[in-house]
Amino acid sequence: DAGVTQSPTHLIKTRGQQVTLRCSPKSGHDTVSWYQQALGQGPQFIFQYYEEEERQRGNFPDRFSGHQFPNYSSELNVNALLLGDSALYLCASSPGTGRNNEQFFGPGTRLTVL
Amino acid sequence: AQSVTQLGSHVSVSEGALVLLRCNYSSSVPPYLFWYVQYPNQGLQLLLKYTSAATLVKGINGFEAEFKKSETSFHLTKPSAHMSDAAEYFCAVRSNDYKLSFGAGTTVTVRA
């Protein structure tokens, strides 16, 4: 079992650009959540996808959008990048949305905005 | 609403000494509580979780945590620190089916 995988590992962009991050969930998992972890802080919830729909969204602007594919993999898109978007972006998968279902985290994508 | 406060952003312990990491939560419904560990340049790994069963929860690597409703706390302990315990630790609360809300984290260093 490969666990949760994310690509790319690292990414450097400039202000105003757009970026797409990818996540493949753990085998058997159908729910994907995205978190942003700024340096020295705890992860902050961006949104969760289940059955190809956004189920809940955290306090993030519309520049952050996502998608879930029929195979349960997911993408996070960020438009009009700001310096403050520099962070580690974590994807977590779980077998359903119930709060008893453990979220398994991937290694993250380190985004640097210059 | 749900939130977590971790007391102490850095903890330094001697190898073999007790590790105590403090976490207080706020939740409008009975919470599920979690402790995660993050090693440098890695994702989060679940140490243990409380889901309304036994109040003393045992996790991996010798860690355990006790849920105290009256104190709204979920402190993490390990009787004897090992060098490999050096990492960042996050407490998290989950009050609904969706998001985890994390504390700011506590960095643990272990002195030889």
Coordinates of N, CA and C in Angstrom, one line a residue:
Chain A
D1 N 0.9 -1.2 0.0 CA 0.0 0.0 0.0 C 0.9 1.2 0.0
A2 N 0.7 2.1 -1.0 CA 1.6 3.2 -1.2 C 1.3 4.4 -0.2
G3 N 0.1 4.3 0.4 CA -0.3 5.4 1.3 C -0.7 6.6 0.5
V4 N -0.8 7.8 1.1 CA -1.2 9.0 0.4 C 0.0 9.6 -0.3
T5 N -0.1 9.9 -1.6 CA 1.0 10.4 -2.3 C 0.7 11.8 -2.9
Q6 N 1.6 12.7 -2.9 CA 1.4 14.1 -3.4 C 2.5 14.4 -4.4
S7 N 2.2 15.2 -5.4 CA 3.1 15.7 -6.3 C 2.8 17.2 -6.7
P8 N 3.8 18.0 -7.0 CA 5.2 17.7 -6.8 C 5.7 17.8 -5.4
T9 N 6.9 17.5 -5.1 CA 7.4 17.6 -3.7 C 7.7 19.0 -3.4
H10 N 8.3 19.7 -4.3 CA 8.6 21.1 -4.1 C 8.2 21.9 -5.4
L11 N 7.9 23.2 -5.2 CA 7.5 24.0 -6.3 C 7.8 25.5 -6.0
I12 N 8.4 26.1 -7.0 CA 8.7 27.6 -6.8 C 7.9 28.3 -7.9
K13 N 7.1 29.3 -7.4 CA 6.3 30.1 -8.4 C 6.6 31.6 -8.0
T14 N 6.1 32.5 -8.9 CA 6.2 33.9 -8.6 C 4.8 34.5 -8.4
R15 N 4.7 35.6 -7.8 CA 3.5 36.2 -7.5 C 2.6 36.4 -8.7
G16 N 1.3 36.1 -8.6 CA 0.4 36.3 -9.7 C 0.2 35.0 -10.5
Q17 N 1.1 34.1 -10.4 CA 1.0 32.8 -11.2 C -0.1 31.9 -10.6
Q18 N -0.3 30.8 -11.3 CA -1.3 29.8 -10.8 C -0.5 28.5 -10.6
V19 N -1.0 27.7 -9.7 CA -0.4 26.4 -9.4 C -1.4 25.3 -9.2
T20 N -1.0 24.1 -9.5 CA -1.9 23.0 -9.3 C -1.1 21.9 -8.6
L21 N -1.7 21.5 -7.4 CA -1.0 20.4 -6.6 C -1.9 19.2 -6.7
R22 N -1.3 18.0 -6.7 CA -2.0 16.7 -6.9 C -1.9 15.8 -5.7
C23 N -2.9 15.0 -5.5 CA -3.0 14.1 -4.4 C -3.6 12.8 -4.8
S24 N -3.0 11.7 -4.5 CA -3.6 10.3 -4.7 C -3.9 9.7 -3.3
P25 N -5.1 9.4 -3.0 CA -5.4 8.9 -1.7 C -4.9 7.5 -1.5
K26 N -4.9 7.1 -0.2 CA -4.6 5.7 0.2 C -5.7 4.8 -0.4
S27 N -5.2 3.6 -0.8 CA -6.1 2.6 -1.4 C -7.3 2.4 -0.5
G28 N -8.5 2.4 -1.1 CA -9.8 2.2 -0.4 C -10.4 3.5 0.2
H29 N -9.7 4.6 0.1 CA -10.2 5.9 0.7 C -10.9 6.7 -0.4
D30 N -12.0 7.3 -0.1 CA -12.8 8.0 -1.1 C -12.9 9.5 -0.7
T31 N -12.3 9.9 0.4 CA -12.5 11.3 0.9 C -11.1 11.9 1.0
V32 N -11.0 13.1 0.4 CA -9.7 13.9 0.4 C -9.9 15.2 1.0
S33 N -9.0 15.6 2.0 CA -9.0 16.9 2.6 C -7.7 17.6 2.3
W34 N -7.7 18.9 2.2 CA -6.5 19.7 2.0 C -6.3 20.6 3.1
Y35 N -5.0 20.7 3.5 CA -4.6 21.6 4.6 C -3.4 22.5 4.2
Q36 N -3.3 23.7 4.7 CA -2.2 24.6 4.5 C -1.4 24.7 5.8
Q37 N -0.1 24.5 5.8 CA 0.7 24.6 7.0 C 1.8 25.7 6.7
A38 N 1.5 26.8 7.2 CA 2.6 27.9 7.1 C 3.7 27.6 8.1
L39 N 4.8 28.1 7.8 CA 6.0 27.9 8.6 C 5.8 28.2 10.1
G40 N 6.0 27.2 11.0 CA 5.9 27.4 12.4 C 4.5 27.4 12.9
Q41 N 3.6 27.0 12.1 CA 2.2 26.9 12.5 C 1.6 25.5 12.3
G42 N 0.4 25.3 12.9 CA -0.3 24.1 12.6 C -1.1 24.1 11.3
P43 N -1.4 23.0 10.8 CA -2.2 22.9 9.5 C -3.5 23.6 9.7
Q44 N -3.9 24.3 8.6 CA -5.2 24.9 8.5 C -6.1 24.3 7.4
F45 N -7.3 23.9 7.8 CA -8.2 23.2 6.8 C -8.6 24.1 5.7
I46 N -8.4 23.6 4.4 CA -8.8 24.4 3.3 C -10.2 23.9 2.8
F47 N -10.3 22.7 2.4 CA -11.6 22.1 2.1 C -11.5 20.6 2.0
Q48 N -12.7 19.9 1.9 CA -12.8 18.5 1.8 C -13.6 18.1 0.6
Y49 N -13.2 17.0 -0.1 CA -13.9 16.5 -1.2 C -14.4 15.1 -1.0
Y50 N -15.7 14.8 -1.3 CA -16.3 13.5 -1.2 C -17.3 13.4 -2.3
E51 N -17.2 12.3 -3.0 CA -18.1 12.0 -4.2 C -18.0 13.2 -5.2
E52 N -16.8 13.6 -5.4 CA -16.4 14.6 -6.4 C -17.1 16.0 -6.1
E53 N -17.5 16.2 -4.9 CA -18.1 17.5 -4.5 C -17.3 18.1 -3.3
E54 N -17.2 19.4 -3.2 CA -16.7 20.1 -2.0 C -17.7 20.0 -0.9
R55 N -17.3 19.4 0.2 CA -18.3 19.1 1.3 C -18.2 20.2 2.3
Q56 N -17.1 20.7 2.6 CA -16.9 21.8 3.6 C -15.7 22.6 3.2
R57 N -15.7 23.9 3.5 CA -14.6 24.8 3.2 C -14.2 25.5 4.4
G58 N -12.9 25.7 4.6 CA -12.3 26.5 5.6 C -12.3 28.0 5.2
N59 N -11.6 28.8 6.0 CA -11.6 30.2 5.8 C -10.5 30.6 4.8
F60 N -10.7 30.2 3.6 CA -9.8 30.5 2.5 C -10.5 31.2 1.3
P61 N -9.9 32.1 0.6 CA -10.6 32.8 -0.5 C -10.8 31.9 -1.6
D62 N -11.6 32.5 -2.6 CA -12.0 31.7 -3.8 C -10.8 31.4 -4.7
R63 N -9.7 32.1 -4.4 CA -8.5 31.8 -5.2 C -8.1 30.3 -5.1
F64 N -8.5 29.7 -4.0 CA -8.2 28.3 -3.7 C -9.4 27.5 -4.2
S65 N -9.2 26.6 -5.1 CA -10.2 25.7 -5.6 C -9.7 24.3 -5.7
G66 N -10.6 23.4 -5.9 CA -10.2 22.0 -6.0 C -11.1 21.2 -6.9
H67 N -10.7 20.0 -7.0 CA -11.4 19.0 -7.8 C -11.1 17.6 -7.3
Q68 N -12.1 16.8 -7.4 CA -11.9 15.3 -7.1 C -12.3 14.5 -8.4
F69 N -11.5 13.6 -8.7 CA -11.8 12.8 -9.9 C -12.5 11.5 -9.5
P70 N -13.1 10.8 -10.6 CA -13.8 9.5 -10.3 C -12.9 8.5 -9.6
N71 N -11.6 8.5 -9.7 CA -10.8 7.6 -9.1 C -10.4 8.1 -7.7
Y72 N -11.0 9.1 -7.2 CA -10.8 9.7 -5.8 C -9.6 10.6 -5.7
S73 N -8.7 10.6 -6.7 CA -7.6 11.5 -6.6 C -8.1 13.0 -6.7
S74 N -7.3 13.9 -6.3 CA -7.7 15.3 -6.1 C -6.6 16.3 -6.5
E75 N -7.1 17.5 -6.9 CA -6.2 18.6 -7.2 C -6.6 19.8 -6.4
L76 N -5.6 20.5 -6.0 CA -5.7 21.8 -5.4 C -5.2 22.9 -6.3
N77 N -6.0 23.9 -6.7 CA -5.5 24.9 -7.5 C -5.5 26.2 -6.8
V78 N -4.5 27.0 -6.9 CA -4.4 28.3 -6.3 C -4.1 29.3 -7.4
N79 N -5.0 30.3 -7.6 CA -4.8 31.4 -8.6 C -4.2 32.6 -8.0
A80 N -3.6 33.5 -8.8 CA -3.1 34.8 -8.4 C -2.3 34.7 -7.1
L81 N -1.3 33.9 -7.2 CA -0.5 33.6 -6.0 C 0.1 34.8 -5.3
L82 N 0.0 34.8 -4.0 CA 0.6 35.8 -3.1 C 1.8 35.3 -2.3
L83 N 2.6 36.2 -1.9 CA 3.7 35.7 -1.1 C 3.3 34.9 0.1
G84 N 2.1 35.3 0.7 CA 1.6 34.6 1.9 C 1.1 33.2 1.6
D85 N 1.0 32.8 0.3 CA 0.6 31.4 0.0 C 1.7 30.4 0.2
S86 N 2.9 30.9 0.4 CA 4.1 30.0 0.6 C 3.8 29.2 1.9
A87 N 3.8 27.9 1.7 CA 3.5 27.0 2.8 C 3.7 25.5 2.4
L88 N 3.5 24.6 3.3 CA 3.5 23.2 3.0 C 2.0 22.9 2.9
Y89 N 1.6 22.3 1.8 CA 0.3 21.9 1.5 C 0.1 20.4 1.7
L90 N -0.7 20.0 2.6 CA -0.9 18.6 3.0 C -2.2 18.1 2.5
C91 N -2.2 16.9 2.0 CA -3.4 16.2 1.6 C -3.6 15.1 2.6
A92 N -4.9 14.9 2.9 CA -5.2 13.8 3.8 C -6.4 13.0 3.2
S93 N -6.3 11.7 3.3 CA -7.4 10.9 2.8 C -8.0 10.0 4.0
S94 N -9.3 9.7 3.8 CA -10.0 8.9 4.8 C -11.1 8.0 4.1
P95 N -11.5 6.9 4.8 CA -12.5 6.1 4.2 C -13.9 6.6 4.5
G96 N -14.3 7.7 4.0 CA -15.6 8.3 4.3 C -15.4 9.6 5.1
T97 N -16.5 10.3 5.3 CA -16.4 11.6 5.9 C -16.7 11.6 7.4
G98 N -17.1 10.4 8.0 CA -17.4 10.4 9.4 C -16.2 10.8 10.3
R99 N -16.5 11.4 11.4 CA -15.4 12.0 12.2 C -14.6 10.9 12.9
N100 N -15.1 9.7 12.9 CA -14.4 8.6 13.5 C -13.4 8.0 12.5
N101 N -13.4 8.5 11.3 CA -12.5 7.9 10.3 C -11.2 8.7 10.3
E102 N -10.2 8.0 10.5 CA -8.8 8.6 10.6 C -8.4 9.2 9.3
Q103 N -7.9 10.4 9.3 CA -7.3 11.0 8.2 C -5.8 10.7 8.1
F104 N -5.4 10.1 7.0 CA -4.0 9.7 6.7 C -3.4 10.8 5.9
F105 N -2.3 11.3 6.3 CA -1.6 12.5 5.6 C -0.5 12.0 4.7
G106 N -0.4 12.8 3.6 CA 0.7 12.6 2.7 C 1.9 13.4 3.2
P107 N 3.0 13.4 2.4 CA 4.2 14.1 2.9 C 4.2 15.6 2.6
G108 N 3.2 16.0 1.7 CA 3.1 17.4 1.5 C 3.8 17.9 0.2
T109 N 3.4 19.1 -0.2 CA 4.0 19.8 -1.3 C 4.5 21.1 -0.7
R110 N 5.8 21.4 -0.8 CA 6.3 22.7 -0.3 C 6.2 23.7 -1.4
L111 N 5.4 24.7 -1.3 CA 5.2 25.8 -2.3 C 5.9 27.0 -1.8
T112 N 6.8 27.6 -2.6 CA 7.5 28.8 -2.4 C 7.0 29.8 -3.4
V113 N 6.5 31.0 -3.0 CA 6.1 32.1 -3.9 C 7.1 33.2 -3.7
L114 N 7.7 33.6 -4.8 CA 8.7 34.7 -4.8 C 8.2 35.9 -5.4
Chain B
A1 N -18.3 25.6 17.1 CA -16.9 26.0 16.9 C -16.0 25.1 17.7
Q2 N -14.8 24.9 17.2 CA -13.8 24.1 17.8 C -12.4 24.7 17.7
S3 N -11.6 24.5 18.7 CA -10.3 25.1 18.7 C -9.4 24.3 19.7
V4 N -8.1 24.4 19.5 CA -7.1 23.8 20.3 C -6.1 24.8 20.7
T5 N -5.6 24.7 22.0 CA -4.5 25.6 22.4 C -3.4 24.6 23.0
Q6 N -2.2 24.7 22.4 CA -1.1 24.0 22.9 C -0.2 24.9 23.8
L7 N 0.0 24.6 25.0 CA 0.7 25.4 25.9 C 2.2 25.1 25.8
G8 N 3.0 26.1 25.4 CA 4.4 25.8 25.2 C 4.8 25.5 23.8
S9 N 5.5 26.4 23.1 CA 5.8 26.1 21.7 C 7.1 25.2 21.6
H10 N 7.9 25.2 22.7 CA 9.1 24.4 22.7 C 9.2 23.7 24.0
V11 N 9.6 22.4 24.0 CA 9.8 21.7 25.2 C 11.2 21.0 25.0
S12 N 12.0 21.1 26.0 CA 13.3 20.4 26.0 C 13.4 19.4 27.2
V13 N 13.7 18.2 26.9 CA 13.8 17.2 27.9 C 15.1 16.4 27.8
S14 N 15.6 15.8 28.9 CA 16.7 14.9 28.9 C 16.3 13.5 28.4
E15 N 17.2 12.8 27.8 CA 16.9 11.5 27.4 C 16.6 10.6 28.7
G16 N 15.5 9.9 28.6 CA 15.0 9.1 29.8 C 14.1 9.8 30.7
A17 N 13.9 11.1 30.5 CA 13.0 11.9 31.4 C 11.6 11.9 30.8
L18 N 10.6 12.3 31.7 CA 9.2 12.4 31.3 C 9.0 13.4 30.2
V19 N 8.2 13.1 29.2 CA 7.7 14.1 28.2 C 6.3 14.4 28.5
L20 N 6.0 15.7 28.7 CA 4.6 16.1 28.9 C 4.3 17.3 28.0
L21 N 3.3 17.1 27.1 CA 2.9 18.1 26.2 C 1.4 18.5 26.5
R22 N 1.1 19.8 26.6 CA -0.2 20.2 27.1 C -1.1 20.6 25.9
C23 N -2.4 20.2 26.0 CA -3.4 20.6 25.0 C -4.7 20.8 25.7
N24 N -5.3 22.0 25.4 CA -6.6 22.3 25.9 C -7.5 22.5 24.7
Y25 N -8.7 22.1 24.7 CA -9.6 22.2 23.6 C -10.9 23.0 23.9
S26 N -11.5 23.4 22.9 CA -12.8 24.0 23.0 C -13.7 23.4 21.9
S27 N -14.9 22.9 22.3 CA -15.8 22.3 21.3 C -17.2 22.4 21.8
S28 N -18.1 22.7 20.8 CA -19.5 22.9 21.2 C -20.2 21.5 21.3
V29 N -19.6 20.5 20.9 CA -20.1 19.1 21.0 C -19.0 18.2 21.5
P30 N -19.4 17.0 22.1 CA -18.4 16.1 22.5 C -17.3 15.9 21.5
P31 N -16.1 16.1 21.8 CA -15.0 16.2 20.7 C -14.4 14.8 20.5
Y32 N -13.8 14.7 19.3 CA -12.8 13.6 19.1 C -11.5 14.4 19.1
L33 N -10.5 13.8 19.8 CA -9.2 14.5 19.9 C -8.1 13.6 19.4
F34 N -7.1 14.2 18.9 CA -6.0 13.5 18.3 C -4.6 14.2 18.6
W35 N -3.6 13.4 18.6 CA -2.2 13.9 18.7 C -1.5 13.3 17.4
Y36 N -0.8 14.2 16.7 CA 0.0 13.8 15.6 C 1.4 14.2 15.8
V37 N 2.3 13.5 15.2 CA 3.7 13.9 15.2 C 4.2 14.2 13.8
Q38 N 5.1 15.2 13.7 CA 5.6 15.5 12.4 C 7.2 15.6 12.5
Y39 N 7.8 14.8 11.7 CA 9.3 14.8 11.6 C 9.7 15.8 10.5
P40 N 10.9 16.3 10.5 CA 11.3 17.3 9.5 C 11.0 16.8 8.1
N41 N 10.4 17.7 7.3 CA 10.2 17.5 5.9 C 9.3 16.3 5.7
Q42 N 8.4 16.0 6.6 CA 7.5 14.9 6.4 C 6.1 15.3 6.7
G43 N 5.1 14.5 6.4 CA 3.7 14.7 6.8 C 3.4 14.4 8.2
L44 N 2.2 14.3 8.5 CA 1.7 14.1 9.9 C 1.4 12.6 10.1
Q45 N 1.9 12.1 11.3 CA 1.6 10.7 11.6 C 0.8 10.7 12.9
L46 N -0.3 9.9 12.9 CA -1.2 9.8 14.0 C -0.5 9.0 15.2
L47 N -0.5 9.7 16.4 CA 0.1 9.0 17.6 C -1.0 8.3 18.3
L48 N -2.1 9.0 18.5 CA -3.3 8.4 19.2 C -4.5 9.2 19.0
K49 N -5.7 8.7 19.4 CA -6.9 9.4 19.3 C -7.9 9.0 20.4
Y50 N -8.7 10.0 20.8 CA -9.8 9.8 21.7 C -11.1 9.9 21.0
T51 N -12.0 8.9 21.1 CA -13.2 9.0 20.3 C -14.4 8.5 21.2
S52 N -14.4 9.0 22.5 CA -15.4 8.9 23.5 C -15.5 7.5 24.1
A53 N -14.5 6.7 24.0 CA -14.4 5.5 24.7 C -13.6 5.7 26.0
A54 N -12.6 4.9 26.2 CA -11.7 5.0 27.4 C -11.1 6.4 27.5
T55 N -11.0 7.0 28.6 CA -10.4 8.3 28.8 C -8.9 8.3 28.7
L56 N -8.3 7.2 29.1 CA -6.8 7.1 28.9 C -6.5 6.3 27.7
V57 N -5.9 7.0 26.7 CA -5.6 6.4 25.4 C -4.2 6.1 25.2
K58 N -3.9 4.9 24.8 CA -2.5 4.5 24.5 C -2.2 4.6 23.0
G59 N -1.1 5.1 22.7 CA -0.7 5.2 21.2 C 0.5 4.5 20.9
I60 N 1.1 4.9 19.8 CA 2.3 4.3 19.3 C 3.5 4.9 20.0
N61 N 4.7 4.2 19.9 CA 5.9 4.7 20.4 C 5.9 5.0 21.9
G62 N 5.1 4.4 22.7 CA 5.0 4.6 24.1 C 4.3 5.8 24.6
F63 N 3.6 6.5 23.8 CA 2.9 7.7 24.2 C 1.5 7.3 24.6
E64 N 1.0 8.2 25.6 CA -0.4 8.0 26.0 C -1.0 9.4 26.3
A65 N -2.3 9.5 26.3 CA -2.9 10.8 26.6 C -4.2 10.5 27.4
E66 N -4.6 11.5 28.3 CA -5.8 11.3 29.1 C -6.7 12.5 28.8
F67 N -8.0 12.1 28.5 CA -9.0 13.0 28.2 C -9.7 13.4 29.6
K68 N -9.7 14.7 29.9 CA -10.3 15.2 31.1 C -11.3 16.3 30.7
K69 N -12.6 15.8 30.8 CA -13.7 16.7 30.3 C -13.8 18.0 31.2
S70 N -13.6 17.8 32.6 CA -13.7 18.9 33.5 C -12.7 19.9 33.3
E71 N -11.5 19.5 32.8 CA -10.4 20.5 32.5 C -10.3 20.8 31.0
T72 N -11.2 20.3 30.2 CA -11.1 20.4 28.7 C -9.7 20.2 28.2
S73 N -9.0 19.1 28.7 CA -7.6 18.9 28.4 C -7.4 17.5 27.8
F74 N -6.3 17.4 27.1 CA -6.0 16.1 26.4 C -4.4 16.2 26.3
H75 N -3.8 16.1 27.5 CA -2.3 16.2 27.5 C -1.6 14.9 27.1
L76 N -0.5 15.0 26.5 CA 0.2 13.8 25.9 C 1.4 13.6 26.8
T77 N 1.7 12.3 27.2 CA 2.8 12.0 28.0 C 3.6 10.8 27.4
K78 N 4.9 10.7 27.8 CA 5.7 9.5 27.6 C 6.6 9.4 28.8
P79 N 6.7 8.3 29.4 CA 7.4 8.2 30.7 C 8.9 8.4 30.5
S80 N 9.5 8.0 29.4 CA 10.9 8.0 29.2 C 11.3 8.5 27.8
A81 N 11.8 9.7 27.6 CA 12.1 10.2 26.3 C 13.3 9.5 25.6
H82 N 13.1 9.4 24.3 CA 14.2 8.8 23.5 C 14.6 9.8 22.5
M83 N 15.8 9.7 22.0 CA 16.3 10.7 21.0 C 15.4 10.8 19.8
S84 N 14.9 9.7 19.5 CA 14.0 9.6 18.3 C 12.7 10.3 18.5
D85 N 12.4 10.8 19.7 CA 11.1 11.5 19.9 C 11.2 13.0 19.6
A86 N 12.4 13.5 19.2 CA 12.6 14.8 18.8 C 11.8 15.1 17.5
A87 N 10.8 16.0 17.6 CA 9.9 16.2 16.4 C 9.0 17.3 16.9
E88 N 8.0 17.6 16.0 CA 7.0 18.6 16.3 C 5.7 17.8 16.5
Y89 N 4.9 18.2 17.6 CA 3.7 17.5 17.9 C 2.5 18.4 17.9
F90 N 1.4 17.9 17.3 CA 0.2 18.7 17.1 C -0.9 18.0 17.8
C91 N -1.7 18.8 18.5 CA -3.0 18.3 19.1 C -4.1 18.8 18.1
A92 N -5.1 18.0 17.9 CA -6.2 18.4 17.0 C -7.5 18.0 17.5
V93 N -8.6 18.7 17.2 CA -9.9 18.4 17.6 C -10.8 18.3 16.4
R94 N -11.7 17.4 16.4 CA -12.7 17.2 15.3 C -14.1 17.1 15.9
S95 N -14.8 18.1 15.7 CA -16.2 18.2 16.2 C -17.3 17.8 15.2
N96 N -16.9 17.7 13.9 CA -17.9 17.4 12.9 C -17.3 16.3 12.0
D97 N -17.9 16.1 10.9 CA -17.5 15.0 10.0 C -16.4 15.5 9.1
Y98 N -16.0 16.7 9.2 CA -15.1 17.2 8.2 C -13.7 17.5 8.7
K99 N -13.5 18.7 9.1 CA -12.2 19.2 9.3 C -11.6 18.8 10.7
L100 N -10.3 18.7 10.7 CA -9.5 18.7 11.9 C -9.0 20.2 12.2
S101 N -9.1 20.6 13.4 CA -8.6 21.9 13.8 C -7.4 21.6 14.7
F102 N -6.2 22.2 14.2 CA -4.9 21.9 14.9 C -4.5 23.0 15.8
G103 N -3.7 22.7 16.8 CA -3.0 23.7 17.6 C -1.8 24.1 16.8
A104 N -1.1 25.1 17.4 CA 0.1 25.7 16.7 C 1.3 24.8 16.8
G105 N 1.3 23.7 17.6 CA 2.4 22.7 17.7 C 3.3 23.0 18.8
T106 N 4.0 21.9 19.2 CA 5.0 22.0 20.2 C 6.2 21.2 19.7
T107 N 7.4 21.9 19.6 CA 8.6 21.3 19.2 C 9.3 20.7 20.4
V108 N 9.6 19.4 20.3 CA 10.3 18.7 21.3 C 11.8 18.4 21.0
T109 N 12.7 18.9 21.8 CA 14.1 18.5 21.6 C 14.5 17.6 22.8
V110 N 15.4 16.6 22.5 CA 15.8 15.7 23.5 C 17.3 15.8 23.7
R111 N 17.7 16.1 24.9 CA 19.1 16.3 25.2 C 19.8 14.9 25.7
A112 N 20.9 14.7 25.2 CA 21.6 13.4 25.5 C 22.1 13.4 26.9

